[in-house]
PDB file of C-alpha atoms in Angstrom:
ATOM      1  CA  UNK M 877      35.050 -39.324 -84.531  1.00 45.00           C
ATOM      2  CA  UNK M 878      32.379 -40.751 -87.011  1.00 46.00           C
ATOM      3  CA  UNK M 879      29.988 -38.953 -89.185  1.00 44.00           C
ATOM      4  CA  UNK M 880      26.615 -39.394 -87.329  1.00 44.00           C
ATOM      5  CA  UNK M 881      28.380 -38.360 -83.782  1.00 43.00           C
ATOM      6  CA  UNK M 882      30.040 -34.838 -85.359  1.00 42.00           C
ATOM      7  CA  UNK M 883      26.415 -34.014 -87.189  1.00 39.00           C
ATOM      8  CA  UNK M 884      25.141 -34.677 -83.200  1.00 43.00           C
ATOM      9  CA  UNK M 885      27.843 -31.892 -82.103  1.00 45.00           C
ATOM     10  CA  UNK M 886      27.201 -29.530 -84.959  1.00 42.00           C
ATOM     11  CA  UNK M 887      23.531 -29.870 -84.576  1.00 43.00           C
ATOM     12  CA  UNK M 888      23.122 -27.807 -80.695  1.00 47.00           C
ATOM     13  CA  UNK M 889      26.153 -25.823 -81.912  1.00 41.00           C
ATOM     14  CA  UNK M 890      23.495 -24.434 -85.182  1.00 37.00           C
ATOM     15  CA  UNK M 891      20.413 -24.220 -83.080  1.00 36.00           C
ATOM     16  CA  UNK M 892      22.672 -21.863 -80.822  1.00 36.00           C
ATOM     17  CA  UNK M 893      24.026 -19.486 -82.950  1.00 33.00           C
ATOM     18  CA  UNK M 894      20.121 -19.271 -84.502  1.00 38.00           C
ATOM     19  CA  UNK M 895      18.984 -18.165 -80.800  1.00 39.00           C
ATOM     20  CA  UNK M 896      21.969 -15.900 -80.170  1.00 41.00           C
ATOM     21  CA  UNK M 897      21.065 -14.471 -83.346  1.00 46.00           C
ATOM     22  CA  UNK M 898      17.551 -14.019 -82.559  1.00 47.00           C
ATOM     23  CA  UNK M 899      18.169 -13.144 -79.077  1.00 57.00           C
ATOM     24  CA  UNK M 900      20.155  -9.960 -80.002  1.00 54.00           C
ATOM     25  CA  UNK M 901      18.155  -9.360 -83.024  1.00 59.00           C
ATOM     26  CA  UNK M 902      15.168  -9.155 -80.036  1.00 64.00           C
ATOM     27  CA  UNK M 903      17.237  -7.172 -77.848  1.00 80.00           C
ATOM     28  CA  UNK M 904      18.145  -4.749 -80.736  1.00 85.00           C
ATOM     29  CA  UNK M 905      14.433  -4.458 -81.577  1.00 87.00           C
ATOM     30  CA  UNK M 906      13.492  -3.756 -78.119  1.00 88.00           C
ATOM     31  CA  UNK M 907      15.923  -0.784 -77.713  1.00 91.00           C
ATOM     32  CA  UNK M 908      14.900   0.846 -81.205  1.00 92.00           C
ATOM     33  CA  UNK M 909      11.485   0.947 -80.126  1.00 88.00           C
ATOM     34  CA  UNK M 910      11.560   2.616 -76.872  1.00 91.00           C
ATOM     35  CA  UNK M 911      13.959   4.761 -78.217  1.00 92.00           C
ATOM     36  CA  UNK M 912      11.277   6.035 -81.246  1.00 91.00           C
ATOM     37  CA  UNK M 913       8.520   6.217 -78.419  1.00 91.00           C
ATOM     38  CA  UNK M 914      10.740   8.242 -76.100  1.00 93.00           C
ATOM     39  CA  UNK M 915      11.455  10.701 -79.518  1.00 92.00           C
ATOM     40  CA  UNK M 916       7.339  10.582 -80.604  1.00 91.00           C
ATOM     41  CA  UNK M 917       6.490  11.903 -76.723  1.00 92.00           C
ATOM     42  CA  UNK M 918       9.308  14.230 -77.011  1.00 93.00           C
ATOM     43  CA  UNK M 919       7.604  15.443 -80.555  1.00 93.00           C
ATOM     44  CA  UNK M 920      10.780  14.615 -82.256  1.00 95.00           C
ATOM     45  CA  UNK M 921       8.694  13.095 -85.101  1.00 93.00           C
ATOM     46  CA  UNK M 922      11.410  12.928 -87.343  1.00 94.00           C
ATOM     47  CA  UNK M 923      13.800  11.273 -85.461  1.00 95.00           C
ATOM     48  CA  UNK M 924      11.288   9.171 -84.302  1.00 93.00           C
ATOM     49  CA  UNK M 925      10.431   7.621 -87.928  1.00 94.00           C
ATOM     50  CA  UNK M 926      13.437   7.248 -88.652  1.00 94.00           C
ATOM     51  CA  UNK M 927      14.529   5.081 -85.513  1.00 94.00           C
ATOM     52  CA  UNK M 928      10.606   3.144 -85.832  1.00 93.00           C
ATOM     53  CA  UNK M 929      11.559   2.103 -89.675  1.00 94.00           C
ATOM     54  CA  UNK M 930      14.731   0.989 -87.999  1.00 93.00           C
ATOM     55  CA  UNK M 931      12.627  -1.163 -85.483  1.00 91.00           C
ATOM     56  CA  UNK M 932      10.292  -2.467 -88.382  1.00 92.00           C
ATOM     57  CA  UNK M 933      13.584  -3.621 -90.603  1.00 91.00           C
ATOM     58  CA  UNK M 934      14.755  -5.199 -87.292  1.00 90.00           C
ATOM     59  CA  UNK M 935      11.411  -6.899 -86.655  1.00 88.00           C
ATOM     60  CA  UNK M 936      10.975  -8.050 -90.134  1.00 88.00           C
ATOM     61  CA  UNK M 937      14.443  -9.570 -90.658  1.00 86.00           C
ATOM     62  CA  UNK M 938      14.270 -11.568 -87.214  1.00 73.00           C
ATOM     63  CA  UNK M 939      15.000 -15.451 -87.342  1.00 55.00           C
ATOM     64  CA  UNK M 940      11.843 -16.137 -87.686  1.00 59.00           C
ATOM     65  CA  UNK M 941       9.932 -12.954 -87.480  1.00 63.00           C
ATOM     66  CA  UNK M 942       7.631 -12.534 -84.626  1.00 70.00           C
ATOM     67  CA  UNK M 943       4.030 -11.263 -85.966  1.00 76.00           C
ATOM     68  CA  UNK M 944       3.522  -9.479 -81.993  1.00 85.00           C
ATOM     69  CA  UNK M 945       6.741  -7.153 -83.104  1.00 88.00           C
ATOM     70  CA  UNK M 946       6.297  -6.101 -86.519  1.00 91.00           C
ATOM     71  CA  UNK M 947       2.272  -5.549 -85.808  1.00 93.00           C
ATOM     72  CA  UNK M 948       3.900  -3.148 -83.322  1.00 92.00           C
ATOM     73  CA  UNK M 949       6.504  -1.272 -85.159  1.00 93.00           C
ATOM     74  CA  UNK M 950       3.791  -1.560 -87.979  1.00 95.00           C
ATOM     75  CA  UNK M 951       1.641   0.601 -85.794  1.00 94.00           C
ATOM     76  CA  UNK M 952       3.806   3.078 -84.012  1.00 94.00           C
ATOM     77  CA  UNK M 953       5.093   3.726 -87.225  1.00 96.00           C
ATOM     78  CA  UNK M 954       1.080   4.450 -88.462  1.00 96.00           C
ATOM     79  CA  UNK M 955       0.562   6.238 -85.187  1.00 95.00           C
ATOM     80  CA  UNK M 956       3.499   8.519 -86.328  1.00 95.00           C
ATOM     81  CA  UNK M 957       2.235   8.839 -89.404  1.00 96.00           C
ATOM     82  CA  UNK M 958      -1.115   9.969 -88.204  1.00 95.00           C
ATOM     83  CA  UNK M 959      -0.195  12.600 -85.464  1.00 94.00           C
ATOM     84  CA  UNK M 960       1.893  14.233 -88.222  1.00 94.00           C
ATOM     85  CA  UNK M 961      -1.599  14.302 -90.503  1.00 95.00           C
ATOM     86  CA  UNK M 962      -0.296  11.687 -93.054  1.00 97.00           C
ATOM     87  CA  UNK M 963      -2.772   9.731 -93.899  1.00 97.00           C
ATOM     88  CA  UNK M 964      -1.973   8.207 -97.126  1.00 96.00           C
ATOM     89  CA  UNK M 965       1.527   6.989 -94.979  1.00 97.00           C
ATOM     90  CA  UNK M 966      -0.352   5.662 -92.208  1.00 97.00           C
ATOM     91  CA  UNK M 967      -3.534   3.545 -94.012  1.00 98.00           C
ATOM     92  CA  UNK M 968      -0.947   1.054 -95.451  1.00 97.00           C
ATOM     93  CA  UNK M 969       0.579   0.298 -92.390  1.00 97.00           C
ATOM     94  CA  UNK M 970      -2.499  -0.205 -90.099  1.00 97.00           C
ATOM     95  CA  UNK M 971      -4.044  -2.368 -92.973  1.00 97.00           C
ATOM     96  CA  UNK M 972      -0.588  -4.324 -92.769  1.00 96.00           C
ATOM     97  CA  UNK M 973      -1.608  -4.802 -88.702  1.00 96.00           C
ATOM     98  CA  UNK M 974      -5.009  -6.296 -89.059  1.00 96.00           C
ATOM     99  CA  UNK M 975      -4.091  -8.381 -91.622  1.00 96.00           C
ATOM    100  CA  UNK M 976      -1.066  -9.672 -89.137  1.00 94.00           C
ATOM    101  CA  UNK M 977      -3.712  -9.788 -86.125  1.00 94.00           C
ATOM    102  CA  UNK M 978      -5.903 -11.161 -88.359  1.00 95.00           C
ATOM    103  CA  UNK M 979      -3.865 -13.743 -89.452  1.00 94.00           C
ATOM    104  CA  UNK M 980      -2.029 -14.771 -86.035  1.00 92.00           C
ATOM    105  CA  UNK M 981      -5.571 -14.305 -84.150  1.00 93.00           C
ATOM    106  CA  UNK M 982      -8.730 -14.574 -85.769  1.00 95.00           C
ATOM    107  CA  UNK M 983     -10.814 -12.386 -86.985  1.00 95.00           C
ATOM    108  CA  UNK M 984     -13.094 -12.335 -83.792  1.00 95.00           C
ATOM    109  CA  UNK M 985     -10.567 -11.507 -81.131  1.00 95.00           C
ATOM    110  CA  UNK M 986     -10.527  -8.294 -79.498  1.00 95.00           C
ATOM    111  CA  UNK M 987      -7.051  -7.298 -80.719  1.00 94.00           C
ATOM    112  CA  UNK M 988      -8.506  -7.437 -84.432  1.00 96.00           C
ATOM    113  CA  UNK M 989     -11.311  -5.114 -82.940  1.00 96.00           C
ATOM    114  CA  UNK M 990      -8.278  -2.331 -81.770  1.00 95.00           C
ATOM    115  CA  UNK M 991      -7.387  -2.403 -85.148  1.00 96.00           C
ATOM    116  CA  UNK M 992     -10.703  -1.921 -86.425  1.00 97.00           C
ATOM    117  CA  UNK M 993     -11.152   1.447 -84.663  1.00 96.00           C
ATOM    118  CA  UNK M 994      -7.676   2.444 -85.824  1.00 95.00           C
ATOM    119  CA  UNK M 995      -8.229   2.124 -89.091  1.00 97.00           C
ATOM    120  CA  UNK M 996     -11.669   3.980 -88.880  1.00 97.00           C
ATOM    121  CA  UNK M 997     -10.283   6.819 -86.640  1.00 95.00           C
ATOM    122  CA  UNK M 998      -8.211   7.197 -89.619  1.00 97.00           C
ATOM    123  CA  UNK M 999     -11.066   7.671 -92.535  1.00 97.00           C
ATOM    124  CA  UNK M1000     -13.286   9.785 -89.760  1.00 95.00           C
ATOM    125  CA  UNK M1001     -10.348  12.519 -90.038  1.00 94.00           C
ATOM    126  CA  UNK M1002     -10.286  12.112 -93.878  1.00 94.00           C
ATOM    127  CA  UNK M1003     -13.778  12.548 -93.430  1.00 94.00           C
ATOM    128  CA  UNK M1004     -14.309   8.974 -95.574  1.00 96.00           C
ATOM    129  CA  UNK M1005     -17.638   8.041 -93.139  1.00 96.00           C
ATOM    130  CA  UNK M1006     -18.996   5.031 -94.875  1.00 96.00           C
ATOM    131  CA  UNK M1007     -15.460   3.223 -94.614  1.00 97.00           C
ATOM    132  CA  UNK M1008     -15.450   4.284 -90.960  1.00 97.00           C
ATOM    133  CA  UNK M1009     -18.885   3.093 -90.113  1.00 98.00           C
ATOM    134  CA  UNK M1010     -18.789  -0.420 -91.480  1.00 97.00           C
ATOM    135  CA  UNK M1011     -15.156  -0.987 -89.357  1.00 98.00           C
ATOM    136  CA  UNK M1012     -16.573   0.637 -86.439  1.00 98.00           C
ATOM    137  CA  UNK M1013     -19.390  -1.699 -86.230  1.00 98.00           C
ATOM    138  CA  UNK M1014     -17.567  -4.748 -86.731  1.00 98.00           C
ATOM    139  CA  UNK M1015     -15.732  -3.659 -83.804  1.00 97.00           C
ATOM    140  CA  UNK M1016     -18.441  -3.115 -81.929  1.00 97.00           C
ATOM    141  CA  UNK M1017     -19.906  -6.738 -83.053  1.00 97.00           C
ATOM    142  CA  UNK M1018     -16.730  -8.408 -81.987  1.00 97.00           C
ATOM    143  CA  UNK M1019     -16.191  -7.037 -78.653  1.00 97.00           C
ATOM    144  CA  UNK M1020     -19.750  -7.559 -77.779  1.00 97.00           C
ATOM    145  CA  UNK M1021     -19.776 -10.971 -78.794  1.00 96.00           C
ATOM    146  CA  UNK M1022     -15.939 -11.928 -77.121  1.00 95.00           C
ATOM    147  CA  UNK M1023     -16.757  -9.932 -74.077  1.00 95.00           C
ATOM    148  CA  UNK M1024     -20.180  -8.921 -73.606  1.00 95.00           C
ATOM    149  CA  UNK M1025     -22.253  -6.786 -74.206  1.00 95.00           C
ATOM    150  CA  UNK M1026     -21.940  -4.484 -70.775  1.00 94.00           C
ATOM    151  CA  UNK M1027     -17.973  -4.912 -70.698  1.00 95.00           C
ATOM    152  CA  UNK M1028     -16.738  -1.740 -70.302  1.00 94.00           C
ATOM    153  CA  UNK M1029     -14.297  -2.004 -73.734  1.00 94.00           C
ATOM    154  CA  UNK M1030     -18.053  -2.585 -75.597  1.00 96.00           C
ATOM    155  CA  UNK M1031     -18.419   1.338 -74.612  1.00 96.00           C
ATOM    156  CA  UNK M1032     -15.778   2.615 -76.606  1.00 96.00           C
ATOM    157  CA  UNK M1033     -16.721   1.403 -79.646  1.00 96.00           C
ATOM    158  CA  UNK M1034     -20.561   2.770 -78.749  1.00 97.00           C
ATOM    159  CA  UNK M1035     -18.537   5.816 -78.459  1.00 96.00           C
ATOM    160  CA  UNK M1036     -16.597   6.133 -81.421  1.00 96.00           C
ATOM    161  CA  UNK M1037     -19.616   5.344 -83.344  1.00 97.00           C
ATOM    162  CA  UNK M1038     -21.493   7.866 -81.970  1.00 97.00           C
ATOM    163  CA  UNK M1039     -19.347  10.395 -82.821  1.00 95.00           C
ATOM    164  CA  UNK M1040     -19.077   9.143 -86.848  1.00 96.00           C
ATOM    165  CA  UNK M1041     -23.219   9.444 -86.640  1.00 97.00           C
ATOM    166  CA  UNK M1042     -22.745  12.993 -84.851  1.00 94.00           C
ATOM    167  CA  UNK M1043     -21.236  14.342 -87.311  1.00 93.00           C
ATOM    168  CA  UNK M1044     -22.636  13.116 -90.097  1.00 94.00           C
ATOM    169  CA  UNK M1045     -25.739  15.312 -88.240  1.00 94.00           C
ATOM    170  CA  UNK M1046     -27.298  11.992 -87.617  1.00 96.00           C
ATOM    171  CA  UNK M1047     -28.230  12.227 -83.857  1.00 97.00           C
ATOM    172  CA  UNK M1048     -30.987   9.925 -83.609  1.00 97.00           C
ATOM    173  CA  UNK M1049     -28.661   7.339 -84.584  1.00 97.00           C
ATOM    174  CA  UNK M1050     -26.019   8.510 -82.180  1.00 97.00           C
ATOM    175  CA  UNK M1051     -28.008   9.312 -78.874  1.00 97.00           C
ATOM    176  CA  UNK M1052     -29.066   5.802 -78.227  1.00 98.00           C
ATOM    177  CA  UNK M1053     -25.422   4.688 -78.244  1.00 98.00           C
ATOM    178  CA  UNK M1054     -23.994   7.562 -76.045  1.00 97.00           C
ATOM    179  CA  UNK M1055     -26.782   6.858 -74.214  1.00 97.00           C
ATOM    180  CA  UNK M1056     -25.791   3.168 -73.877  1.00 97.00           C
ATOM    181  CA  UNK M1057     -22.027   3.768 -73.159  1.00 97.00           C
ATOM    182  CA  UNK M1058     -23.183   6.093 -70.664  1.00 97.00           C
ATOM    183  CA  UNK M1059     -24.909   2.946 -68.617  1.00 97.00           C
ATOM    184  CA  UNK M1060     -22.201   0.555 -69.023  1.00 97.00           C
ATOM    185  CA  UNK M1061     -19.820   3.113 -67.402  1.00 96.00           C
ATOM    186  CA  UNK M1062     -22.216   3.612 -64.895  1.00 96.00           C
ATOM    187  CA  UNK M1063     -22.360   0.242 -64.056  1.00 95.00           C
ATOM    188  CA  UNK M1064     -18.687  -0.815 -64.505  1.00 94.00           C
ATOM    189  CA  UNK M1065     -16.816   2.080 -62.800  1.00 94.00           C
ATOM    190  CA  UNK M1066     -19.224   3.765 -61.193  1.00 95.00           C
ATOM    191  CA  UNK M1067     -21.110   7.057 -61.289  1.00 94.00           C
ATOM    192  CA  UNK M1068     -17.886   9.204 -60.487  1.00 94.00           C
ATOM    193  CA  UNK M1069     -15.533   8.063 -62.873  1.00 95.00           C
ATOM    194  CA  UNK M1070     -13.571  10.264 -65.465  1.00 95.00           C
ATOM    195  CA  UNK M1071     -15.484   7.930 -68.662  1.00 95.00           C
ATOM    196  CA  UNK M1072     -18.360   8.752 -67.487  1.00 96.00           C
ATOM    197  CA  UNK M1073     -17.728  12.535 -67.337  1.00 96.00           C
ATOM    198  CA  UNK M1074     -16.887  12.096 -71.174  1.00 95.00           C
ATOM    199  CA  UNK M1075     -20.140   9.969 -72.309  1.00 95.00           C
ATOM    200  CA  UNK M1076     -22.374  12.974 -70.128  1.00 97.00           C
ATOM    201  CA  UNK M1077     -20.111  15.685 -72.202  1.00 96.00           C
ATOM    202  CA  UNK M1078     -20.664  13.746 -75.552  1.00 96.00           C
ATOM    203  CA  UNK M1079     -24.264  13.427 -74.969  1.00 96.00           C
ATOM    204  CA  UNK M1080     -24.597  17.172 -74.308  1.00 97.00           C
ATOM    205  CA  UNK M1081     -23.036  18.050 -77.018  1.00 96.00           C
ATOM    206  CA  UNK M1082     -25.280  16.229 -78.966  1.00 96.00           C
ATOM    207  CA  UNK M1083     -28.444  17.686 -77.269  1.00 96.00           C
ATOM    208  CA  UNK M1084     -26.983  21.420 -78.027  1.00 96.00           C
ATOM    209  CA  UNK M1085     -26.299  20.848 -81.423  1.00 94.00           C
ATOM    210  CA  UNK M1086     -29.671  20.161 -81.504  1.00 95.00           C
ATOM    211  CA  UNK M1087     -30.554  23.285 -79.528  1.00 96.00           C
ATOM    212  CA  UNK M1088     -32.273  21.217 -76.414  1.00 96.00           C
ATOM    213  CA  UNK M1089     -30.279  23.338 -74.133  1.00 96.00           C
ATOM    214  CA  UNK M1090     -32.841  22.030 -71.144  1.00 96.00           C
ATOM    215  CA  UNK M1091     -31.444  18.556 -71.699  1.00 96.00           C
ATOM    216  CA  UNK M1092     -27.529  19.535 -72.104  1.00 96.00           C
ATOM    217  CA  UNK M1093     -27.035  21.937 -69.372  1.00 97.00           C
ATOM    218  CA  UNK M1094     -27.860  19.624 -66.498  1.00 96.00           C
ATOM    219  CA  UNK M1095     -25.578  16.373 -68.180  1.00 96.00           C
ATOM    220  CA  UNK M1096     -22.383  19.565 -68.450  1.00 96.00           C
ATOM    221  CA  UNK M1097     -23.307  20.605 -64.830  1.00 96.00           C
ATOM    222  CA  UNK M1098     -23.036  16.779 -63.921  1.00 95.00           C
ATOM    223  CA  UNK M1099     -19.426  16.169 -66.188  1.00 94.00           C
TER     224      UNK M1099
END
């Protein structure tokens, strides 16, 4: 057999072990990170670290590594992190995720706007409100301008920044946007829909912080 016909054979034979390799490596990856969701609902927290760092170093040391499954153990690690009130843990990691989405996406698609909110949810419980705000709006700005401005995942981020201006005690700020989500539920899912029973809650709230009882006791009547 000559030299160019047995580097022919050994060529398939390479590229196969690579996908076996990265076909179990997948599998493996897979069955780590069900397992460390099924263990985070069961409040095994833990456990469930334990078996997500397992499903990072698996997604990490894949042939190649896949930026979809280590932006995922990446976050349910962070989400771990965060239920369990460790901040300091979980900033890192979702930082690590938008870079990756980012990266792999752009940093106008919606995906990089999920991230946004994460990471702003994150300094709204440290109480860090001018980080929040800025990553909250550029969430807001992408999904308006990728989906429109009435889609209902534009409410959301109306939402979450009303909330950040609430309390900060800034409720002229945050009334027009409650106000706003309120209409594109309205319009999207209809008058009867469980989001909408949380924008008419939120925008109560809002009015009896501010002591207009006459304006929140009809929205919690409606909610």
């Amino acid at each position: 057999m000559n030299t160019v016909l047995l580097r022919a054979l050994l060529l398939p034979l390479a590229w196969f072990l690579v996908a076996s390799t990265a076909q179990a490596q997948g599998i493996e990856w897979e069955t780590l990170n069900q397992e460390a969701i099924r263990l985070q609902r069961a409040g095994e927290y833990d456990r469930a670290v334990a078996v997500a760092k397992e499903a990072l170093a698996v997604a990490e040391t894949k042939a190649p590594p896949h930026p979809d499954s280590v932006a995922t153990s990446l976050n349910n690690l962070a989400e771990l992190y965060y239920e369990q009130g460790h901040y300091a843990r979980a900033e890192p990691l979702y930082k690590r995720v938008l870079q990756i989405c980012e990266k792999a996406l752009g940093k106008h698609h919606p995906d990089v706007a999920t991230s946004l909110n994460k990471l702003a949810l994150l300094y709204c419980e440290q109480g860090h409100y001018a980080r929040a705000e800025s990553l909250y709006k550029r969430a807001l700005q992408i999904h308006e301008k990728a989906l429109g401005k009435e889609h209902p995942d534009v409410a959301p981020d109306l939402n979450n920044l009303a909330l950040l201006y609430n309390e900060e005690g800034h409720y002229a700020k945050a009334e027009p946007l409650y106000k706003r989500a309120l209409q594109i539920y309205e319009r999207a899912l209809g008058k009867d829909h469980p989001s909408v029973a949380s924008c008419l809650n939120n925008l109560a709230t809002l009015y009896r912080a501010q002591g207009d009882y006459a304006k929140a006791e009809p929205l919690y009547k409606r909610a």
